[in-house]
Structures are given as C-alpha cells and as structure tokens.
Short mmCIF file of C-alpha atoms in Angstrom, two decimals:
data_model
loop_
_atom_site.label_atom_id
_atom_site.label_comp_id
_atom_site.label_asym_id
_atom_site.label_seq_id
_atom_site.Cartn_x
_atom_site.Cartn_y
_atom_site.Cartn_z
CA UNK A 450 8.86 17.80 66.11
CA UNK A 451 11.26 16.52 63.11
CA UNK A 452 10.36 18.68 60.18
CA UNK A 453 11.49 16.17 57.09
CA UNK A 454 11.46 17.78 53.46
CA UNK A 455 9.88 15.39 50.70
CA UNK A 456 10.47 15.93 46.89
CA UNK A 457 9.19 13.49 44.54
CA UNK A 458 12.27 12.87 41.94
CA UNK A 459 9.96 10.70 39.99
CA UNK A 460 6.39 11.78 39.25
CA UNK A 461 3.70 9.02 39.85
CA UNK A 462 3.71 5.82 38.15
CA UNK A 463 6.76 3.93 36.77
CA UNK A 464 6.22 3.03 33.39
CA UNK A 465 5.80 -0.84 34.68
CA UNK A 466 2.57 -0.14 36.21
CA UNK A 467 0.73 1.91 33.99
CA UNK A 468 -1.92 -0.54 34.07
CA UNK A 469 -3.75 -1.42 31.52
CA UNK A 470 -1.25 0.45 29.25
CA UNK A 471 0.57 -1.23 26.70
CA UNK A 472 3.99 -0.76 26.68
CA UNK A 473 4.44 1.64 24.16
CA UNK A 474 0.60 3.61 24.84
CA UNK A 475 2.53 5.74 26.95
CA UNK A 476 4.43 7.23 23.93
CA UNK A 477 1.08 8.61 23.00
CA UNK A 478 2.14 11.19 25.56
CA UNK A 479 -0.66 13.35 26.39
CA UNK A 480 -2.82 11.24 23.95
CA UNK A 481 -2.78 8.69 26.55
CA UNK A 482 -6.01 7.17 27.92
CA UNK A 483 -5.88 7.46 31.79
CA UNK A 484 -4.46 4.80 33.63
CA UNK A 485 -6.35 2.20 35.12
CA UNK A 486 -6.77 2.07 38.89
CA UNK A 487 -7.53 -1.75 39.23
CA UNK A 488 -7.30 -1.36 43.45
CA UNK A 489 -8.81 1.60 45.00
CA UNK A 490 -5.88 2.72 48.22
CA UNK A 491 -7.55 4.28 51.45
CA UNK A 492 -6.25 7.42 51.17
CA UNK A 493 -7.32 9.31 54.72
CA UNK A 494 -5.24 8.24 57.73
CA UNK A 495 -6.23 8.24 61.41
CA UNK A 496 -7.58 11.89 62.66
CA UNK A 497 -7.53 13.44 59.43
CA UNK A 498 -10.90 14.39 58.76
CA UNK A 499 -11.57 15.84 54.92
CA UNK A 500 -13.88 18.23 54.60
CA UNK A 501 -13.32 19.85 51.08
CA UNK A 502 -11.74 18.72 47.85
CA UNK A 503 -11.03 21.50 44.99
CA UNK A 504 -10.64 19.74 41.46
CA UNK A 505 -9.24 20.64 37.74
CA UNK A 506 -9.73 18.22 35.61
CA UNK A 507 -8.73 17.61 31.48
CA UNK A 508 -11.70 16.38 29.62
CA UNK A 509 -11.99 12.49 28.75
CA UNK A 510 -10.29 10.74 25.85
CA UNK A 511 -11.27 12.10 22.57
CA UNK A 512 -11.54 11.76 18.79
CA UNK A 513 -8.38 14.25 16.67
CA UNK A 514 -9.41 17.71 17.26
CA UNK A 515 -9.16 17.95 13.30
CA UNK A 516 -8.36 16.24 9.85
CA UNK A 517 -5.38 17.93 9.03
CA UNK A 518 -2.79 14.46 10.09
CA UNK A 519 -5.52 12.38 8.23
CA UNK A 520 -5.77 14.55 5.23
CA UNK A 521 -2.63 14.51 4.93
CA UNK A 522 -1.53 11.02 5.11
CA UNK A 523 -4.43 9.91 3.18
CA UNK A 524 -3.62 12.29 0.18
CA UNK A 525 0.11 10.93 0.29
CA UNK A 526 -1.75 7.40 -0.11
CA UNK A 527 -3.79 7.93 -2.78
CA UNK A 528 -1.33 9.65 -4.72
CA UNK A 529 1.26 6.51 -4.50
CA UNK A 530 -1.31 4.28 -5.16
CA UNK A 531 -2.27 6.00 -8.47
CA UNK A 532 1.56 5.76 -9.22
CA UNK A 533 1.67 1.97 -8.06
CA UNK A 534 4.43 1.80 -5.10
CA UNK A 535 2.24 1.19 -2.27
CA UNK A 536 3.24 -1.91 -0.91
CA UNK A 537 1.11 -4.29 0.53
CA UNK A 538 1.46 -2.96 4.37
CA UNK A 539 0.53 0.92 2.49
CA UNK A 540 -2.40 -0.61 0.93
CA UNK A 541 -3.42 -2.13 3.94
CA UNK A 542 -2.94 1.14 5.69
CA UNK A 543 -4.65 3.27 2.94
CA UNK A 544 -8.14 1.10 3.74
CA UNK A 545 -7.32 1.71 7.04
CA UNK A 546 -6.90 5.62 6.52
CA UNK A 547 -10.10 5.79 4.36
CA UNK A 548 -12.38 3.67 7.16
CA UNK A 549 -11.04 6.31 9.54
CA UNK A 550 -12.02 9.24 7.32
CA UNK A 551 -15.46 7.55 7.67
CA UNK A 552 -15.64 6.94 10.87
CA UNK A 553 -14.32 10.48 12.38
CA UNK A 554 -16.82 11.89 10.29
CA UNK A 555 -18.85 14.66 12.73
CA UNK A 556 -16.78 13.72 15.59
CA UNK A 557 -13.70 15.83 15.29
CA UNK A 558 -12.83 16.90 19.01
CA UNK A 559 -15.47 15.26 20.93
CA UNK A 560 -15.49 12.99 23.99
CA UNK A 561 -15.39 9.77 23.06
CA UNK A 562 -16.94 6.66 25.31
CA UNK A 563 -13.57 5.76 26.51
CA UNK A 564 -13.45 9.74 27.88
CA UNK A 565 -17.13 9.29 29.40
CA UNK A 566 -15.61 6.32 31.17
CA UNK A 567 -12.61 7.55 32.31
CA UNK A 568 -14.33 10.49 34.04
CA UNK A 569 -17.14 8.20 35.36
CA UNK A 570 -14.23 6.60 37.06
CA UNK A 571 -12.78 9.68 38.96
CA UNK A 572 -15.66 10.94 39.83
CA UNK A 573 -16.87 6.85 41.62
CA UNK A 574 -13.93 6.88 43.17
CA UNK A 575 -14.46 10.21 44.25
CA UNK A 576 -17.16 9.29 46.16
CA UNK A 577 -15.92 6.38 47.75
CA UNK A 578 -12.72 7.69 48.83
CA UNK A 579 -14.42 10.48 50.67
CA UNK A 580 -18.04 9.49 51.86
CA UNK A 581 -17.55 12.11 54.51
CA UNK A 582 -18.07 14.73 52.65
CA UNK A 583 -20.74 13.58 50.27
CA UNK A 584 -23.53 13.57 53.31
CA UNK A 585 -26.55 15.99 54.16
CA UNK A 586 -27.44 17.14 50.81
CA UNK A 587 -23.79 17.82 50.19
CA UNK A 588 -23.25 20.96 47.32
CA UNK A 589 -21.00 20.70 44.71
CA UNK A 590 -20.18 23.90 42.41
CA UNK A 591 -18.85 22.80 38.74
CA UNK A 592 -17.58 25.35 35.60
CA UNK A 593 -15.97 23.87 32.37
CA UNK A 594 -14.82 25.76 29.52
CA UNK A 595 -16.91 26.32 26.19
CA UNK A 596 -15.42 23.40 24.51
CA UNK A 597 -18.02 20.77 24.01
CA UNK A 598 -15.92 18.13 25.15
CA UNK A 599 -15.05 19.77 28.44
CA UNK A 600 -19.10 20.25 29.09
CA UNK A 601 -19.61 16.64 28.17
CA UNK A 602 -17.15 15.44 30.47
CA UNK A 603 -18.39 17.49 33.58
CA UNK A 604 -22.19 16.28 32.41
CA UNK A 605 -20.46 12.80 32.77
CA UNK A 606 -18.44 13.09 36.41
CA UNK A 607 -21.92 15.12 37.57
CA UNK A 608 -24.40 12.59 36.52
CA UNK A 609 -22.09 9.90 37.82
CA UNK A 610 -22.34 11.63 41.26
CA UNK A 611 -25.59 11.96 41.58
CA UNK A 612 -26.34 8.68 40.09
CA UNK A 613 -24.56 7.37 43.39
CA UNK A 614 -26.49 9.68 45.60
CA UNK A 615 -29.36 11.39 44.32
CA UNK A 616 -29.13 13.56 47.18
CA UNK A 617 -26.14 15.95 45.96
CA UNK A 618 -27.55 19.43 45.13
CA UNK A 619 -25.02 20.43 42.43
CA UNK A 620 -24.63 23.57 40.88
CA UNK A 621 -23.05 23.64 36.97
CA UNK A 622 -22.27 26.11 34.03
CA UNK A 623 -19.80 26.39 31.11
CA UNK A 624 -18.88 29.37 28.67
CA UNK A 625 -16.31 31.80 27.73
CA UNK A 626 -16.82 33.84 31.31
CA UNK A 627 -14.13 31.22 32.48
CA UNK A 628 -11.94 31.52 29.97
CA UNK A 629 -9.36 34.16 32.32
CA UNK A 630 -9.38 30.94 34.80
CA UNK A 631 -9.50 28.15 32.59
CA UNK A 632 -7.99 29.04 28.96
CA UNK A 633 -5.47 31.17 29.97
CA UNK A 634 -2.91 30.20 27.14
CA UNK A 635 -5.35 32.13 24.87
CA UNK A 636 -5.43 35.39 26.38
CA UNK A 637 -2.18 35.91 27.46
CA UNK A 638 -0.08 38.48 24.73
CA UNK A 639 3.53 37.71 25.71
CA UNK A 640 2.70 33.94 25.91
CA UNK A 641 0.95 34.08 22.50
CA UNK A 642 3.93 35.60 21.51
CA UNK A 643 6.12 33.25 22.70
CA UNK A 644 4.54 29.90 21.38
CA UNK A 645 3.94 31.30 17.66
CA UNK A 646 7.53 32.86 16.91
CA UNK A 647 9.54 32.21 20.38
CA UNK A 648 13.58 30.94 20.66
CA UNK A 649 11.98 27.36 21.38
CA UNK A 650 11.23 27.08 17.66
CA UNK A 651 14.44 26.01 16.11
CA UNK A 652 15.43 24.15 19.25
CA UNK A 653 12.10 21.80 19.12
CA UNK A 654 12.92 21.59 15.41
CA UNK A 655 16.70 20.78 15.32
CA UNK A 656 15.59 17.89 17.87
CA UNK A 657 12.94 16.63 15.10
CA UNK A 658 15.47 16.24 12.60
CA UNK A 659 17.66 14.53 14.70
CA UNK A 660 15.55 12.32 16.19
CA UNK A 661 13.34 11.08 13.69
CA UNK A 662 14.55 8.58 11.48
CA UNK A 663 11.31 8.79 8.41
CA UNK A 664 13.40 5.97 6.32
CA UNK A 665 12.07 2.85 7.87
CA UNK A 666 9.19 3.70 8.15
CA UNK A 667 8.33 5.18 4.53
CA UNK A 668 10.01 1.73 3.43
CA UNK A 669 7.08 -0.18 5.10
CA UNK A 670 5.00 2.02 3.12
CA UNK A 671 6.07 2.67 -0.11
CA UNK A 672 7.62 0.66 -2.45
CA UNK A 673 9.88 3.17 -3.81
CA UNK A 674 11.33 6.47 -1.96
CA UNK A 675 12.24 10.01 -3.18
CA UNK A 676 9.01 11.19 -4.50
CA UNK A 677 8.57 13.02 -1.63
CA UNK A 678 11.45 15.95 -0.31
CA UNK A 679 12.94 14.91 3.27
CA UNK A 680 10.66 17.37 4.74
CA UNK A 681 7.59 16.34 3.30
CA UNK A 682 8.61 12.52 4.15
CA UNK A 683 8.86 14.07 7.40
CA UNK A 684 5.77 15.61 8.09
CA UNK A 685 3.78 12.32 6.29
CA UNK A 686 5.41 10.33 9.27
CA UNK A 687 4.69 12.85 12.09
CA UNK A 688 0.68 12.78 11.04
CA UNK A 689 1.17 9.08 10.81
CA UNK A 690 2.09 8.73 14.57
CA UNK A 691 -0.13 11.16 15.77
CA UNK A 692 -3.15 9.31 13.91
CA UNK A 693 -1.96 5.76 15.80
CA UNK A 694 -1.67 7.57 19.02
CA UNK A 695 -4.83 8.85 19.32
CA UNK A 696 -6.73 5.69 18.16
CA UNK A 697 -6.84 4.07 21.67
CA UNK A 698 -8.87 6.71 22.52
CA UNK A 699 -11.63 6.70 20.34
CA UNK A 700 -12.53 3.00 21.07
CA UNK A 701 -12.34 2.07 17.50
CA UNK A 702 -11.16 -1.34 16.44
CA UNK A 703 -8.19 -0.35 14.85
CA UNK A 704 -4.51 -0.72 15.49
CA UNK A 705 -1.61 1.29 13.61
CA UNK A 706 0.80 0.73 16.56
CA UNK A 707 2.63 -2.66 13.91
CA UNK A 708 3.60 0.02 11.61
CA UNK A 709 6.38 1.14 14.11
CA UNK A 710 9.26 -0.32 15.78
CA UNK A 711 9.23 0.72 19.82
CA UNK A 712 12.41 3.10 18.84
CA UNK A 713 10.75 4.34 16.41
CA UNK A 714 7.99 5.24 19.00
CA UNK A 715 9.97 6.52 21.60
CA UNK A 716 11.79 9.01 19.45
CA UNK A 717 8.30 10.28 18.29
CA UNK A 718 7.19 10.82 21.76
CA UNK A 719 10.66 12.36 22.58
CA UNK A 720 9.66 14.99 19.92
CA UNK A 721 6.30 15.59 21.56
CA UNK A 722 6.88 15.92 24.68
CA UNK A 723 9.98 18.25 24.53
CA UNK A 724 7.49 20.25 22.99
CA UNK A 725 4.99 20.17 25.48
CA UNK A 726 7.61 20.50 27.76
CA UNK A 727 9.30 23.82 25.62
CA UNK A 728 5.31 25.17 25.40
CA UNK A 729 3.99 24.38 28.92
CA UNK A 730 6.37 23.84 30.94
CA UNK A 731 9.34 25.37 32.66
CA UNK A 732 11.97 24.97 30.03
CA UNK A 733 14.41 27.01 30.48
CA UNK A 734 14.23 28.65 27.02
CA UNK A 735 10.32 29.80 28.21
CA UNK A 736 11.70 31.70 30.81
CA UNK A 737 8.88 30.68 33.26
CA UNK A 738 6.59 32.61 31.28
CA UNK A 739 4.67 29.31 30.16
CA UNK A 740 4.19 28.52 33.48
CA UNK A 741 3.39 31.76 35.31
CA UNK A 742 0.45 32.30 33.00
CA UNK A 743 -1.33 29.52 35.20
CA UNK A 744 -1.35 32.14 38.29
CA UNK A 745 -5.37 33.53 38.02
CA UNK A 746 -5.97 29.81 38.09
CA UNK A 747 -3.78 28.84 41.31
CA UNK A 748 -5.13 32.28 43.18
CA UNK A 749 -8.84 31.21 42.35
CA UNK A 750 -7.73 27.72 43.89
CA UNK A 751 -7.01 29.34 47.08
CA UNK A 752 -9.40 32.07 46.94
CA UNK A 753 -12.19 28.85 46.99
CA UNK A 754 -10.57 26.95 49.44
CA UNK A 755 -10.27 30.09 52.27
CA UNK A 756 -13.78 30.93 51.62
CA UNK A 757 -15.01 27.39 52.77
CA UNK A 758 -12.67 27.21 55.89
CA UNK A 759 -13.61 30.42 56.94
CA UNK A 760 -17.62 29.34 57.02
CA UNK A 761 -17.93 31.61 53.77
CA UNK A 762 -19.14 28.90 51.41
CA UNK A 763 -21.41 25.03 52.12
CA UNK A 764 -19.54 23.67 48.80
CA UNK A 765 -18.25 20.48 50.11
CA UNK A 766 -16.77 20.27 46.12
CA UNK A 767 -15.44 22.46 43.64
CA UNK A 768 -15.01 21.04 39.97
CA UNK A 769 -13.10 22.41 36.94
CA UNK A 770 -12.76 20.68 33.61
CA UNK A 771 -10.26 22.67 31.02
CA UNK A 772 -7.67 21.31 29.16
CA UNK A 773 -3.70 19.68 29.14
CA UNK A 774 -2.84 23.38 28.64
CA UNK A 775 -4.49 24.47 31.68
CA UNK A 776 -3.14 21.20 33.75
CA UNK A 777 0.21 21.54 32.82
CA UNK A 778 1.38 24.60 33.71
CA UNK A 779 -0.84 24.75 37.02
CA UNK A 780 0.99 21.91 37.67
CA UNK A 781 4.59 23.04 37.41
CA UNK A 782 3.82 26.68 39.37
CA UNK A 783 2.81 24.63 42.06
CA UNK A 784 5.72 22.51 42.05
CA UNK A 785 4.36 19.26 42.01
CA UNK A 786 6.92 16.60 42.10
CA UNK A 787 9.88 18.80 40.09
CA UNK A 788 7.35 19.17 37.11
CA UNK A 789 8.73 22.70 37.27
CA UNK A 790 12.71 21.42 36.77
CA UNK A 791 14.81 23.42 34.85
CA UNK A 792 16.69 20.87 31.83
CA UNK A 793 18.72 22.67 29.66
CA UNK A 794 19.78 20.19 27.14
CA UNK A 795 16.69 18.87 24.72
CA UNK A 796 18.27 14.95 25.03
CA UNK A 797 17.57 15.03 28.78
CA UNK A 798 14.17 16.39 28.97
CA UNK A 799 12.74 12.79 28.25
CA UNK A 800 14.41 11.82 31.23
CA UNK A 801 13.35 13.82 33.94
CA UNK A 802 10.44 15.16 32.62
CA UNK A 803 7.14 13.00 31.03
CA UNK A 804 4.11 14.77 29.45
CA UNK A 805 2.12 11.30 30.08
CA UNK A 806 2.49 11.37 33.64
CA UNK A 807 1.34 14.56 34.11
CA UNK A 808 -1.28 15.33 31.85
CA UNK A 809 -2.81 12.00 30.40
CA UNK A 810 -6.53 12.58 29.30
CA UNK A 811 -8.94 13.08 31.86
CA UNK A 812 -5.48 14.32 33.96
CA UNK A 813 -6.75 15.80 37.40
CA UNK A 814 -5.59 17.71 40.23
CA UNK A 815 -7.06 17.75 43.62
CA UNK A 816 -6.45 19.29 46.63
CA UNK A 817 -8.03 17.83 49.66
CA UNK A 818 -8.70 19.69 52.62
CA UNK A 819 -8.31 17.71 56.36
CA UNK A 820 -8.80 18.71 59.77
CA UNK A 821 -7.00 17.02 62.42
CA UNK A 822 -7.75 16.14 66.05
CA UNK A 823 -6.99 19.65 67.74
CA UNK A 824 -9.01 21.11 64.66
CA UNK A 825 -5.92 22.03 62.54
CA UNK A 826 -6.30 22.61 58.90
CA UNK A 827 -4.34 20.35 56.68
CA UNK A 828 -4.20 19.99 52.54
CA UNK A 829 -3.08 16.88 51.06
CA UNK A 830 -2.28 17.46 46.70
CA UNK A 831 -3.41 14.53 44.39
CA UNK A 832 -2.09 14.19 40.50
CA UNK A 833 -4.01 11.92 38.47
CA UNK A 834 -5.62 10.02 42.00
CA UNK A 835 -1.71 9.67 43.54
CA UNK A 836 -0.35 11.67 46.74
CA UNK A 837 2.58 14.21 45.48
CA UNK A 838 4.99 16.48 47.18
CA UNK A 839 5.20 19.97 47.15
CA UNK A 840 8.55 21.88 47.84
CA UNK A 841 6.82 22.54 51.31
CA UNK A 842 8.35 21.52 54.77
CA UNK A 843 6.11 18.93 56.55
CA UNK A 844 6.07 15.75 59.65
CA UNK A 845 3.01 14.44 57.87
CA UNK A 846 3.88 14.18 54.60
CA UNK A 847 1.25 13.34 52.17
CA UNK A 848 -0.17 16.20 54.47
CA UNK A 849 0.64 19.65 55.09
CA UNK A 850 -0.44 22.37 56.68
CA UNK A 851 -2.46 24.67 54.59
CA UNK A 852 -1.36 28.17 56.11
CA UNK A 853 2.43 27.10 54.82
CA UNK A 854 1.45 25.94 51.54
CA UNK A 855 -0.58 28.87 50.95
CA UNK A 856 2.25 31.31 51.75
CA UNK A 857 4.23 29.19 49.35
CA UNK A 858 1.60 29.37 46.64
CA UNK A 859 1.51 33.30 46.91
CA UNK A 860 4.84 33.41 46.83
CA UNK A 861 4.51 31.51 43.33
CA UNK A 862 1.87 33.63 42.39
CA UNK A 863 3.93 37.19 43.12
CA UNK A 864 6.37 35.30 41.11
CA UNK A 865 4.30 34.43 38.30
CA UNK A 866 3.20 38.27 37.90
CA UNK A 867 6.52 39.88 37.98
CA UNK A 868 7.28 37.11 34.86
CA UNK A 869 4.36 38.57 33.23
CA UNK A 870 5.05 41.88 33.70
CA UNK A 871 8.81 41.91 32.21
CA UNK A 872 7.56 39.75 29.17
CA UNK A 873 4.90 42.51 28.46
CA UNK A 874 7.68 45.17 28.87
CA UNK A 875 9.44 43.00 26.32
CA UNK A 876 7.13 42.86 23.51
CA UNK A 877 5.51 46.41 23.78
#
C-alpha cells in the first residue's frame, strides 16, 4: 500500500472565499464572525462508518469583554471637542462612540445573537452531516467553562440539537471544575509568567511602532495634532480598531470600518495576530511553552475517545465550549496544518501564520471517529467544519488510523510535559 504524507501549507480558507466576509473582516483576526458555509460538502466517503465525534468549541460572537478601548477613545473625544478640533468625521465618530456606550451597556462579554447563530449553525450541520450517529436515543455529554458566554453558547448548540430530534438524551454542566481542561492559560505558573513579563514583550512592541502609522488616521479625526504624546496617539488608535473590529459581531447597525484605509487595517491586524501568535502559539521566542500548556486538554481528548471504542462509554458526542486561548494552542500541539511552525522574524509571521483562520469566534475542532469495512478504527480532524492534516503518515488521507495518531499525540503530550517541567525549573 503507498503510504503518501499530507501537510497542509495553507490552513483552510483562502482569503477569497471567506464567505460572507468582507474583505477586510478578516483583519478583525480572532474578532471575526465565523465564516459562512453557504453549501454543506458530504463529508463521509464509501465504508467509512462514523460512530463518534469529540468537539471543542470557542463561544459565539460577542459584545467587548470590557470598556476600557471605549473609555478611552470616548474620553479623547470629548476632550477635543471641548477644545474645538474635532473635525466633522470626529464628531461624527464621537455620536457614534457615545450610542455605543449606550448600547453595550450590561452586555460587556456576552454572546451576542450573531454568536447564538453561529453556534446554531455548527451544531445543524452537525446533525446533518452525521445522522448516523444521532439515532436510538443517541447521548451526548457537554462541559463549558464558567464564563457566561461559553454556557450560553453550549445552551444554544444543545437546544439546537434537540430541537432537531427531541430524542437526544444529553447530559450538560459548566463551572470552574473544568478549568485544568478548559482554562489552562490561567493556571499554568511558568506560562503566567511568560505572557505578563516574557522576551516576547519588546519584540510585539518594536513591531507596533513600526507598523502602525497613527498620523492618518488622527488627521481624519482631529483637526489639529500634538495634543496628544506619540504614545498616547498610539494607544487612542489601537482602541479605535479594536472597537470597529468587534462591531460585526454584536449585530449593531454601525460601521467604523470608513475610518481606515485597508493598509491601515492590515497593519493593525499584523500587530494582533503576531501577538496571538507570540502568546498562543509556537513562536519561537515562547519556547513551546504556550503551546504545551494545551496537553491535559489533548490527553482528555484521547482519554474520551478510547473509552467509547473500547465499549466503555454510549456517548455518541462529546462537547466542549472554552475559549480562542484554549483553541489555539490545542491546535498547534496537535499540529494541525503547520499551526505549530516555527517563524523567527515578526514581518513573516503574517504570512504563514493567520489568527482568523484558526480561531475565528465560535472556532471548533472535531475529531470524528470511522470504522471501515474490516472494522478498522479510523479518525478524520476537522478545523472550523474543513478536513486538515496532521503530520501523520496515511493512504486515506482526510483519514487516518487512530492507533498512529494516538501514538503521535502522546508523543506531543510527553513533549508538552518535559516543556513544562524545565520552565518550572526556570522560574523557581
């Protein structure tokens, strides 16, 4: 049998058919709504029978997590307007600001409808991919963490399920008992460490000042400049874009995205996602370390995958909902697609690496568990709904067999710990 190796140089969607994306939404980075699926692939191939599917999934599109960026740019406005050198686009953008400060009022962090619809979506497609399993009373076992958000958004998936088939017995629960599985990022010392005062600091912020260009845009603004110190114009900016990225996601009818050239765009999301990249990721500078923390998650994974082929468990579904945090780095220590790729120099990471195509909200991951005509156990891995390779050999690629990616996962995992270990050795 020809053995063929598969790497995905590209993760999922070229930016051309993010659809129903504008073409600068994806600069949101992992603000971005999920993409639409406007056709709905068959995604199980002759003999493969699936018999299990094991899920993480980020919560739905949200409102800002908290009025700091709106404070702030709203406090820059109202300050220039009491000195008269707003111009007319400010002033249009300070009633903007203050309608906003209205309207996210009580809402700070929660699932917005867009998010309840985005999850609705995954979880009806969920269904219809894979009727097979959802038969006889099928069981389905869901956790989320204590974040409201993530709750709502398994309530959402859930109640679309059983809307569909009233049948489903499905078990659910949230709270801080999952936090070693599913909020990792907190508990972890060395990786604590690492994100408040690690060597990816003045690398992340060297890139900043080179790459955005405030001038332009404060000219839009105000009539006249140097009020503010280049660092303060700085910051007023960076709350400025991360206000207009997050607005498609709250379903509100308002647009900020005309305040900014596409350049001007793309070197904001440059800046983001090297640090998501620096922070989650397998940059170089991290050392692994952001990604190894993801290996509790990845052995739980397999842990509830072996217990149903072995007749141990009837769940025909597990279901997670956690956070970009907990996405990303699962992501990369399984080796999706090169999300683990090692880019030393910060201009490149844009390049090869895209926070938006791996962790978009309501980003999922699903492994989906087949067996084949002799009664052979195969997994197929799904990012955000698409098939993905894994730096596993295979004939049957998007399929492999699960005894050799399993072996490769612990070998990740044994990995992962001896990371851990030498970065607690570091910091005792």
């Amino acid at each position: 049998m020809k053995t063929i190796m598969i790497f995905l140089a590209v993760l999922l969607f070229p930016v051309a058919s993010l659809l129903g994306q504008s073409e600068i939404q994806k600069y949101a980075g992992t603000a971005m709504p999920y993409p639409s699926i406007k056709e709905l692939p068959i995604l199980n191939h002759e003999g493969m029978v699936p018999f299990y599917i094991n899920h993480l999934g980020r919560h739905g599109a949200r409102f800002p997590t908290s009025g700091k960026a709106l404070e702030k740019v709203r406090n820059g406005l109202i300050l220039a307007k009491q000195e008269k050198r707003l111009t007319a686009k400010g002033l249009e953008l300070l009633a903007t600001i203050l309608q906003l400060s209205d309207n996210f009022k009580d809402q700070w962090g929660k699932l917005s409808p867009i998010g309840e619809q985005e999850q609705k979506g995954i979880a009806e497609r969920m269904l219809t991919r894979y009727p097979e399993l959802f038969v006889d009373s099928a069981r389905i076992e869901a956790i989320a963490t204590y974040v409201p958000r993530c709750i709502n958004s398994m309530d959402v998936f859930l109640s679309s399920m059983k809307k569909c088939d009233s049948s489903l017995v499905i078990r659910q629960s949230a709270g801080e008992q999952y936090n070693t599985l599913l909020r990792f990022f907190d508990l972890n010392k060395p990786y604590i460490h690492y994100k408040k005062k690690g060597d990816w600091i003045p690398l992340y912020e060297s890139f900043v000042r080179d790459k955005m260009t405030v001038t332009p845009v404060m000219k839009r603004i105000f009539l006249t400049l140097g009020q503010e110190t280049e660092l303060e114009s700085r910051e007023f900016v960076m709350a400025l874009f991360s206000i207009a990225a997050i607005l498609p996601d709250t379903g509100l009818p308002f647009d900020m995205k005309d305040l900014f050239r596409n350049k001007e765009w793309y070197n904001y999301w440059q800046t983001q996602n090297l640090r998501q990249y620096m922070t989650k990721s397998a940059a170089p500078v991290g050392g692994m370390l952001p990604v190894a923390i993801a290996w509790p998650l990845l052995s739980e994974f397999i842990q509830t995958t072996e217990r149903v082929i072995h007749g141990q468990s009837d769940n025909r579904v597990n279901l997670r909902f956690a956070h970009a945090e907990t996405v990303i780095p699962l992501v990369a220590l399984m080796g999706i697609g090169k999300t683990d790729i090692q880019i030393t120099t910060s201009d490149s990471v844009s390049i090869y690496w895209k926070d938006y195509e791996i962790a978009p909200m309501a980003a999922n991951v699903q492994w989906v568990l087949y067996h084949d005509q002799n009664g052979q156990v195969w997994i197929k891995i799904l990012l955000n709904e698409k098939e993905v390779a894994i730096p596993v050999a295979t004939s049957r690629f998007p399929y492999y067999q699960w005894e050799e990616v399993r072996k490769y996962f612990e070998q990740r995992i044994m990995m992962s710990k001896k990371i851990l270990s030498n970065s607690l050795n570091e910091i005792d």
